[in-house]
């Protein structure tokens, strides 16, 4: 295991970064990723995460650290968590991503991040704290004391500076010499120190330094002492109350903290509980999706056999649809309570809704998948292919035929965009030769799969030419065959995971089936997220791109104008002119079934068939 990287150092040489013809030089820590906020931004690289790398100087070079990216960081083809750069080093950012060259260069001579020393404090004398009794009055306090009135007697009590004692007070003890006059000259029994000797120490000694009891001191001294005692008691009471108040505050803060932590834990527990319940509901909903799809196909077959009894045949279908609606409503309540869509941008919200339409839970959609979809959405927008191909389908009525075929077999109408990815809705499309033959038509059926779903190949089956007698080139017939093929994968192998259906259509259902043998055959386990996580390294890049292109096209199709494309949502336009064999869930059942192009095709075959003996 590599040692932890040292901290940034001012001694490291600047680092030169080269990518796609661009060059950056840094002498400080920096970040690299697809997000515009990164110092080195690579917005066009789908394999690069939004914040992919952090690069920081060290004492003897630079450290490049992977920030938990989805596609990893590779050196010499091996994934690394971090790499120490002391000389020129090539690093691949993401599997299949760009290769960057990191080269320590000559020092620029600048010092980066040097600490600035603080100036020492200016010299000065600091007075030592007063360590005397905290309750002893200060000189300033004594000098500020106002004159204290004595009890009103006749004659009035003299001021503090007077020597004679008031007549109402007992005489103070005489001095040791017995000279009362000398004693009276220094201090009276009930007054205060002489104004000639008035000082802080003298006042303190006079009022607080003697051992006399209350009977042997003057009224003024007694009053001051009692006032001082009251002051001490009041101060002690205030301090006690302050301590009690602070203790109450501390206890209150601790109690609130404990309650907040406990409540946060409870909320997290409830959120986890709600998510688990929502997941269970979603898997139950997918079970109903399978039931509805199977019931739609069963009823469709019966309607084709007995159109007169169409209304009575749809009772079981409506029962399955009602169960699906109830479950979907309960699931939506959980999604709202969990705030899954709160704080999402309009584009992110469209991505979440398309995931739901394809049978994948919004609760478990990976952030990396959302990032990749946004990259593919931008590719569609730049190419102009989306609007050109969709308008071609609308002009020729292919959109109505495709959406009706999907509805007849209970499939999500978002599979309309599968034909867009396969051929741009081009009925004359012919794929390259494979060991299975040429794929032909707008839905690109190979001969074997086409025959399995009722599409007869023409005489040019082994060539790379358009064949008007090949039913794979008939959009309506091929759309119906594709809907039945998608239904079979959807109901059994993929367990209502629309994205797994797309992967199977491209990679081959046999390969998907082989890889999923160890995964339980139920909606809770068969999800595209799980398959992508466990088999990403085995899935061809073409299949990953295929699924992402279809998904991104469906996202744009939710609201093309939000993405700068001036057209109405294609599926909604097709539904408005739909003529499906089974009516929408909110409308009456018509009992009509449609087979597109069969008569014209038979006519072309009869006209082109060789005469006997030719």
XYZ file of C-alpha atoms in Angstrom:
614
model
C 0.000 0.000 0.000
C 1.421 3.410 -0.957
C 2.333 5.815 1.783
C 0.116 8.799 2.421
C 1.158 11.763 0.291
C 3.048 14.502 2.072
C 1.557 17.924 2.413
C 2.047 20.718 -0.131
C 5.560 22.055 -0.430
C 6.854 25.319 -1.743
C 9.931 23.472 -3.032
C 8.050 21.510 -5.733
C 8.687 22.482 -9.337
C 5.633 23.701 -11.295
C 3.635 20.924 -12.972
C 2.894 21.034 -16.699
C -0.349 19.344 -17.821
C -0.983 18.454 -21.482
C -4.370 17.270 -22.777
C -5.844 17.362 -26.278
C -3.460 20.044 -27.515
C -3.996 22.260 -24.472
C -1.308 23.020 -21.881
C -1.640 24.218 -18.283
C 1.106 24.930 -15.747
C 0.438 24.997 -11.988
C 2.580 25.710 -8.934
C -0.296 25.158 -6.495
C -2.858 22.405 -5.812
C -5.547 22.101 -8.513
C -8.467 19.920 -9.630
C -9.326 18.207 -12.917
C -12.723 17.035 -14.155
C -15.662 17.642 -16.456
C -17.217 20.363 -14.287
C -16.544 23.952 -15.303
C -15.455 24.771 -11.734
C -12.349 22.549 -12.067
C -9.005 24.197 -12.814
C -8.553 21.798 -15.743
C -12.063 21.345 -17.218
C -12.754 18.640 -19.847
C -16.516 19.112 -20.439
C -16.684 17.004 -23.598
C -15.189 13.841 -22.109
C -17.973 11.421 -21.087
C -15.582 9.087 -19.236
C -14.356 11.895 -16.981
C -16.299 12.516 -13.760
C -17.367 16.014 -12.746
C -14.539 16.155 -10.186
C -12.138 13.392 -11.182
C -8.637 14.242 -9.900
C -6.944 16.396 -7.282
C -3.271 17.244 -7.866
C -1.128 18.666 -5.051
C 2.615 19.423 -4.709
C 4.840 17.348 -2.418
C 8.392 17.782 -1.094
C 9.847 15.717 -3.918
C 7.240 16.011 -6.679
C 3.453 15.973 -7.071
C 0.630 13.638 -5.949
C -2.278 12.865 -8.287
C -5.282 11.546 -6.335
C -8.497 9.987 -7.736
C -11.600 11.549 -6.109
C -13.750 8.395 -6.256
C -14.546 8.703 -9.967
C -16.968 6.338 -11.701
C -14.537 5.219 -14.432
C -11.316 5.307 -12.404
C -7.787 6.561 -13.089
C -5.297 4.358 -14.953
C -1.501 4.244 -15.192
C -0.084 1.706 -17.665
C -3.571 0.171 -17.966
C -3.965 -0.428 -14.220
C -6.425 1.410 -11.955
C -4.727 3.477 -9.260
C -6.033 5.494 -6.334
C -3.115 7.934 -6.539
C 0.225 8.275 -8.277
C 3.418 10.096 -7.286
C 4.869 12.193 -10.122
C 8.557 13.089 -10.038
C 9.192 12.903 -13.785
C 7.080 12.911 -16.952
C 4.063 10.633 -16.413
C 1.082 9.698 -18.614
C -2.237 9.139 -16.831
C -5.521 7.960 -18.413
C -8.535 9.721 -16.893
C -11.305 7.061 -16.895
C -11.465 3.796 -18.817
C -11.598 4.784 -22.476
C -11.019 8.405 -21.428
C -8.324 10.915 -22.441
C -4.622 10.375 -21.692
C -2.964 13.352 -19.982
C 0.759 14.002 -19.636
C 2.035 15.450 -16.347
C 5.598 16.874 -16.405
C 7.359 18.706 -13.538
C 8.994 21.771 -15.139
C 11.660 24.258 -14.104
C 10.745 26.440 -11.130
C 9.164 29.782 -11.894
C 10.939 31.370 -8.981
C 7.663 32.269 -7.314
C 6.940 31.237 -3.803
C 3.425 29.906 -3.374
C 1.637 29.820 -0.092
C 4.547 31.161 2.025
C 3.366 31.917 5.545
C 3.673 35.506 6.737
C 5.210 35.848 10.208
C 3.276 38.026 12.623
C 5.095 41.037 14.157
C 5.884 40.702 17.892
C 3.751 42.808 20.188
C 5.010 46.288 20.962
C 7.013 46.456 24.220
C 5.200 47.877 27.180
C 4.764 47.457 30.863
C 1.883 45.361 32.127
C 0.621 46.008 35.603
C 0.423 42.997 37.849
C -3.109 41.992 38.797
C -4.441 43.066 42.159
C -4.216 40.002 44.399
C -5.807 41.646 47.444
C -9.120 40.614 48.916
C -11.644 40.994 46.082
C -14.193 42.440 48.488
C -11.834 45.100 49.838
C -12.915 48.514 48.523
C -10.566 50.187 46.096
C -9.248 53.689 46.690
C -11.380 54.969 43.859
C -14.483 53.358 45.394
C -13.787 54.869 48.778
C -13.159 58.318 47.353
C -16.412 58.024 45.402
C -18.503 57.137 48.469
C -21.134 59.822 49.082
C -21.640 61.290 52.539
C -23.928 59.047 54.567
C -26.615 60.740 56.573
C -26.807 59.899 60.277
C -30.084 59.584 62.216
C -31.750 62.915 62.594
C -31.101 64.035 66.183
C -30.722 67.360 67.816
C -28.035 68.616 67.365
C -27.275 67.278 63.826
C -24.443 64.785 63.261
C -21.231 66.482 62.123
C -19.554 65.733 58.830
C -16.852 63.127 58.318
C -14.117 65.694 58.842
C -15.350 66.891 62.217
C -13.508 65.703 65.321
C -16.269 65.936 67.960
C -18.622 62.995 68.434
C -22.364 63.461 68.280
C -23.979 63.823 71.739
C -26.224 60.794 71.178
C -23.321 58.379 70.697
C -21.240 56.864 73.522
C -17.714 58.008 73.957
C -15.013 56.060 72.279
C -12.338 54.419 74.447
C -9.543 56.736 75.389
C -6.085 56.420 74.042
C -3.498 54.445 76.007
C -2.061 57.726 77.279
C -5.422 58.669 78.670
C -5.423 61.831 76.650
C -8.904 62.073 75.265
C -8.094 65.202 73.374
C -5.335 63.509 71.426
C -7.645 60.589 70.653
C -10.335 62.900 69.474
C -7.865 64.679 67.263
C -7.156 61.519 65.289
C -10.641 60.035 64.993
C -14.027 60.369 66.623
C -16.061 57.493 67.973
C -18.851 57.808 65.469
C -17.334 59.861 62.683
C -14.322 59.092 60.531
C -10.650 59.738 60.098
C -9.386 63.238 60.233
C -9.327 65.154 57.006
C -5.664 65.838 57.675
C -4.895 62.093 57.551
C -7.563 61.074 55.006
C -6.188 58.306 52.736
C -7.280 54.954 51.357
C -5.443 52.940 54.046
C -6.669 55.218 56.814
C -10.305 54.915 55.727
C -10.087 51.114 55.412
C -8.351 50.833 58.779
C -10.899 53.072 60.432
C -14.038 51.413 59.095
C -12.900 47.782 58.686
C -9.654 47.265 60.608
C -10.814 47.509 64.208
C -11.972 44.679 66.461
C -14.668 46.701 68.160
C -18.167 45.298 68.315
C -21.242 47.258 67.261
C -21.740 48.688 70.740
C -18.344 50.395 70.732
C -18.395 52.029 67.273
C -20.072 55.046 65.876
C -23.330 55.039 63.955
C -21.615 55.995 60.694
C -19.051 53.176 60.957
C -21.785 50.705 61.855
C -23.857 51.841 58.876
C -20.921 51.557 56.443
C -19.980 48.114 57.737
C -23.542 46.885 57.416
C -23.815 48.352 53.935
C -20.599 46.610 52.984
C -21.867 43.312 54.438
C -25.098 43.729 52.490
C -23.055 44.430 49.367
C -21.036 41.262 49.912
C -24.170 39.202 50.445
C -25.817 40.712 47.373
C -22.717 40.045 45.316
C -22.575 36.449 46.570
C -26.267 36.032 45.750
C -25.737 37.450 42.256
C -22.755 35.159 41.679
C -24.764 32.181 42.876
C -27.635 33.124 40.578
C -25.218 33.647 37.689
C -23.666 30.228 38.300
C -27.123 28.713 38.522
C -28.181 30.502 35.345
C -25.082 29.354 33.448
C -25.593 25.815 34.697
C -29.194 25.949 33.527
C -28.105 27.246 30.119
C -25.432 24.552 29.762
C -27.854 21.832 30.820
C -30.453 23.234 28.422
C -27.985 23.324 25.532
C -26.886 19.769 26.275
C -30.493 18.623 26.502
C -31.365 20.315 23.200
C -28.266 18.778 21.578
C -29.182 15.320 22.811
C -32.748 15.787 21.588
C -31.541 17.121 18.223
C -29.130 14.218 17.749
C -31.791 11.749 18.780
C -34.354 13.330 16.480
C -31.875 13.397 13.594
C -31.180 9.719 14.179
C -34.893 9.005 14.250
C -35.419 10.972 11.030
C -32.635 9.033 9.322
C -34.152 5.791 10.549
C -37.556 6.839 9.200
C -36.030 7.905 5.877
C -34.286 4.545 5.543
C -37.512 2.815 6.484
C -39.494 4.853 3.936
C -36.921 4.159 1.219
C -37.100 0.432 1.936
C -40.902 0.507 1.792
C -40.804 2.573 -1.409
C -38.378 0.107 -3.000
C -40.666 -2.787 -2.130
C -43.592 -0.906 -3.668
C -41.578 -0.195 -6.800
C -40.729 -3.854 -7.280
C -44.396 -4.692 -6.707
C -45.237 -2.063 -9.327
C -42.876 -3.738 -11.806
C -44.634 -7.039 -11.136
C -47.909 -5.365 -12.111
C -46.227 -3.894 -15.206
C -45.375 -7.427 -16.308
C -48.922 -8.592 -15.552
C -50.421 -5.716 -17.544
C -48.060 -6.323 -20.475
C -48.959 -10.011 -20.565
C -52.675 -9.268 -20.244
C -52.504 -6.674 -23.029
C -50.884 -9.180 -25.357
C -53.376 -11.922 -24.421
C -56.377 -9.655 -24.956
C -54.910 -8.384 -28.224
C -54.655 -11.919 -29.559
C -58.249 -12.656 -28.513
C -59.510 -9.429 -30.075
C -57.840 -10.345 -33.358
C -59.561 -13.750 -33.180
C -62.961 -12.425 -31.995
C -63.369 -8.642 -32.546
C -67.064 -8.719 -31.607
C -66.337 -9.601 -27.944
C -63.595 -7.018 -27.411
C -65.339 -5.276 -24.506
C -65.868 -8.458 -22.481
C -62.303 -9.588 -23.107
C -60.782 -6.499 -21.494
C -62.215 -7.048 -17.985
C -59.092 -8.801 -16.696
C -56.928 -6.184 -18.376
C -58.706 -3.330 -16.615
C -58.390 -5.187 -13.305
C -54.619 -5.483 -13.786
C -54.381 -1.838 -14.827
C -56.306 -0.742 -11.726
C -53.954 -2.706 -9.451
C -51.016 -1.060 -11.197
C -52.553 2.411 -10.782
C -53.114 1.901 -7.048
C -49.552 0.722 -6.510
C -48.145 3.567 -8.615
C -50.149 6.088 -6.567
C -48.783 4.711 -3.281
C -45.246 4.727 -4.676
C -45.647 8.349 -5.798
C -46.637 9.294 -2.238
C -43.416 7.770 -0.906
C -41.379 9.585 -3.558
C -42.944 12.916 -2.545
C -42.391 12.271 1.188
C -38.754 11.402 0.550
C -38.283 14.566 -1.546
C -36.626 12.624 -4.371
C -37.328 15.400 -6.912
C -36.615 18.305 -4.538
C -33.747 20.491 -5.694
C -33.412 18.834 -9.117
C -32.964 20.900 -12.256
C -35.548 20.519 -15.034
C -33.111 18.365 -17.011
C -32.344 16.131 -14.017
C -36.057 15.769 -13.302
C -36.622 14.616 -16.891
C -33.845 12.026 -16.460
C -35.486 10.682 -13.297
C -38.895 10.444 -14.986
C -37.505 8.561 -17.986
C -35.749 6.132 -15.628
C -39.137 5.502 -14.010
C -40.777 5.011 -17.421
C -38.130 2.433 -18.349
C -38.828 0.502 -15.130
C -35.855 1.684 -13.042
C -36.291 3.199 -9.584
C -35.458 6.878 -9.083
C -34.417 6.000 -5.521
C -31.350 4.067 -6.653
C -30.319 5.899 -9.824
C -26.495 6.379 -9.665
C -25.151 9.945 -9.830
C -22.577 8.812 -12.397
C -25.391 7.613 -14.694
C -27.106 11.019 -14.494
C -23.821 12.693 -15.439
C -23.336 10.378 -18.422
C -26.887 10.920 -19.672
C -26.335 14.690 -19.666
C -23.258 14.206 -21.875
C -25.272 12.143 -24.377
C -28.127 14.671 -24.331
C -25.630 17.335 -25.408
C -24.420 15.070 -28.226
C -27.978 14.714 -29.562
C -28.481 18.486 -29.372
C -25.278 19.269 -31.271
C -25.780 16.712 -34.047
C -29.265 17.784 -35.191
C -29.981 14.089 -35.796
C -32.893 13.925 -33.342
C -35.150 16.449 -35.044
C -34.264 15.296 -38.586
C -35.003 11.619 -37.907
C -38.178 12.279 -35.886
C -39.596 14.602 -38.551
C -38.859 11.910 -41.167
C -40.834 9.411 -39.056
C -43.730 11.841 -38.600
C -43.954 12.696 -42.298
C -44.204 8.984 -43.176
C -46.523 8.057 -40.288
C -43.897 5.803 -38.710
C -44.318 7.448 -35.303
C -48.005 6.485 -35.095
C -47.300 2.942 -36.305
C -44.476 2.420 -33.798
C -46.312 3.848 -30.783
C -49.485 1.890 -31.581
C -47.518 -1.345 -31.940
C -45.831 -0.782 -28.576
C -49.173 -0.063 -26.917
C -50.794 -3.138 -28.461
C -48.222 -5.295 -26.696
C -48.146 -3.390 -23.410
C -44.702 -1.869 -23.880
C -43.491 1.557 -22.668
C -43.823 3.993 -25.555
C -40.273 5.213 -24.838
C -39.093 2.201 -26.908
C -40.070 4.379 -29.892
C -36.541 5.825 -29.651
C -34.975 2.373 -30.109
C -35.741 2.570 -33.837
C -34.246 6.069 -33.874
C -30.978 4.680 -32.521
C -31.053 1.604 -34.790
C -31.643 3.330 -38.132
C -32.975 6.899 -37.798
C -36.353 5.336 -38.824
C -34.864 4.422 -42.216
C -36.799 1.464 -43.662
C -34.087 0.883 -46.302
C -31.282 0.552 -43.750
C -28.975 -2.480 -44.184
C -26.418 -3.401 -41.556
C -22.942 -4.856 -42.118
C -22.457 -8.598 -42.615
C -22.232 -10.685 -39.444
C -22.213 -14.427 -38.878
C -25.983 -14.073 -38.374
C -26.477 -12.324 -41.719
C -27.389 -8.726 -42.556
C -29.697 -6.795 -40.218
C -32.259 -4.926 -42.290
C -35.030 -2.383 -41.954
C -35.805 0.378 -39.486
C -35.742 -2.096 -36.573
C -32.626 -3.946 -37.859
C -33.840 -7.530 -37.530
C -31.390 -10.285 -38.458
C -32.972 -13.005 -40.636
C -33.368 -15.618 -37.874
C -35.041 -13.298 -35.355
C -37.200 -11.808 -38.098
C -38.526 -15.246 -39.068
C -39.201 -16.073 -35.411
C -41.518 -13.053 -35.203
C -43.210 -13.503 -38.592
C -41.031 -11.410 -40.921
C -40.165 -13.262 -44.118
C -36.835 -12.283 -45.680
C -36.675 -11.556 -49.406
C -34.568 -13.076 -52.160
C -31.756 -10.579 -51.447
C -31.396 -11.742 -47.841
C -27.705 -12.585 -48.241
C -26.811 -9.262 -49.869
C -26.276 -5.810 -48.447
C -28.986 -4.380 -50.718
C -32.455 -3.049 -50.003
C -35.027 -5.723 -50.864
C -38.637 -4.536 -51.391
C -39.824 -8.133 -50.917
C -38.176 -8.450 -47.506
C -40.788 -7.848 -44.771
C -38.108 -6.427 -42.500
C -38.202 -3.325 -44.700
C -41.943 -2.848 -44.049
C -42.053 -0.430 -41.103
C -45.483 -1.452 -39.802
C -44.808 -5.202 -39.893
C -41.345 -4.739 -38.409
C -42.684 -2.430 -35.674
C -45.248 -5.040 -34.629
C -42.596 -7.777 -34.649
C -40.241 -5.556 -32.637
C -42.953 -4.844 -30.057
C -43.591 -8.584 -29.614
C -39.855 -9.272 -29.354
C -39.424 -6.485 -26.791
C -42.414 -7.833 -24.844
C -40.865 -11.290 -24.564
C -37.573 -9.900 -23.223
C -39.404 -7.438 -20.960
C -41.711 -10.031 -19.378
C -39.187 -12.794 -18.773
C -35.465 -12.054 -19.008
C -35.479 -8.361 -18.006
C -38.374 -8.518 -15.512
C -39.743 -5.108 -16.602
C -36.340 -3.379 -16.711
C -36.608 -1.365 -19.917
C -32.893 -0.564 -20.013
C -32.018 -4.261 -19.739
C -34.368 -4.781 -22.691
C -32.417 -2.200 -24.714
C -29.101 -3.838 -23.792
C -30.479 -7.248 -24.820
C -31.769 -5.902 -28.160
C -28.264 -4.681 -29.013
C -25.942 -7.211 -27.350
C -28.202 -10.218 -27.797
C -30.637 -11.738 -25.354
C -28.552 -14.919 -25.204
C -25.506 -13.075 -23.868
C -27.569 -11.189 -21.299
C -29.248 -14.427 -20.237
C -25.885 -16.156 -19.747
C -24.569 -13.334 -17.577
C -27.735 -13.181 -15.478
C -27.984 -16.857 -14.607
C -26.749 -16.146 -11.087
C -29.266 -13.329 -10.517
C -32.706 -14.200 -9.158
C -35.458 -13.947 -11.775
C -37.521 -11.220 -10.077
C -37.863 -7.421 -10.420
C -36.029 -6.741 -7.146
C -32.798 -8.270 -8.449
C -32.931 -7.809 -12.210
C -32.224 -4.102 -12.617
C -30.028 -2.294 -15.105
C -28.216 -0.509 -12.267
C -27.145 -3.855 -10.795
C -26.242 -5.340 -14.173
C -24.218 -2.257 -15.066
C -22.357 -2.412 -11.738
C -21.558 -6.137 -11.831
C -20.931 -6.588 -15.566
C -19.746 -3.155 -16.715
C -16.291 -4.481 -17.597
C -17.801 -7.280 -19.735
C -20.429 -5.210 -21.539
C -19.157 -3.833 -24.869
C -18.724 -0.074 -25.073
C -21.093 -0.140 -28.065
C -23.900 -1.537 -25.882
C -23.320 1.034 -23.114
C -23.428 3.823 -25.712
C -26.508 2.248 -27.300
C -28.468 2.270 -24.027
C -27.347 5.799 -23.128
C -28.267 7.134 -26.588
C -31.799 5.696 -26.367
C -32.216 6.973 -22.809
C -30.946 10.470 -23.694
C -33.251 10.630 -26.739
C -36.211 9.720 -24.512
C -35.174 12.485 -22.094
C -35.184 15.039 -24.916
C -38.505 13.623 -26.125
C -40.118 14.544 -22.787
C -39.894 18.239 -23.715
C -37.785 18.990 -26.819
C -38.146 22.759 -26.456
C -36.491 22.631 -23.028
C -33.429 21.351 -24.893
C -33.601 23.916 -27.686
C -35.405 21.720 -30.263
C -38.513 23.320 -31.753
C -41.044 20.481 -31.809
C -43.737 18.941 -29.622
C -43.030 15.738 -27.655
C -42.952 13.061 -30.418
C -44.684 10.287 -28.459
C -47.506 12.632 -27.414
C -47.950 13.687 -31.031
C -48.155 10.030 -32.080
C -50.632 9.202 -29.311
C -52.871 12.051 -30.419
C -53.257 10.356 -33.817
C -53.080 6.762 -32.554
C -55.210 3.900 -33.843
C -54.117 1.100 -31.496
C -55.893 -2.233 -31.208
C -56.395 -1.586 -27.466
C -57.592 1.822 -26.362
C -55.677 3.977 -23.869
C -56.446 3.308 -20.217
C -58.755 6.323 -19.975
C -60.750 5.588 -23.147
C -63.123 2.925 -24.482
C -61.882 -0.250 -26.123
C -62.404 -0.188 -29.875
C -61.625 -3.808 -30.735
C -59.795 -2.728 -33.904
C -56.488 -4.253 -34.893
C -54.070 -2.879 -37.455
C -51.634 -4.711 -39.734
C -49.639 -2.120 -41.602
C -48.561 -2.563 -45.196
C -49.469 -6.228 -45.622
C -51.622 -5.760 -48.711
C -49.094 -3.581 -50.492
C -46.322 -6.020 -49.712
C -48.286 -9.005 -51.035
C -49.036 -7.016 -54.186
C -45.326 -6.241 -54.696
C -44.492 -9.925 -54.202
C -47.055 -11.073 -56.756
C -45.807 -8.530 -59.276
C -42.165 -9.496 -58.754
C -42.538 -13.279 -58.442
C -40.733 -15.135 -61.251
C -42.852 -17.099 -63.685
C -42.694 -20.872 -63.430
C -39.710 -22.244 -65.302
C -37.787 -18.936 -65.311
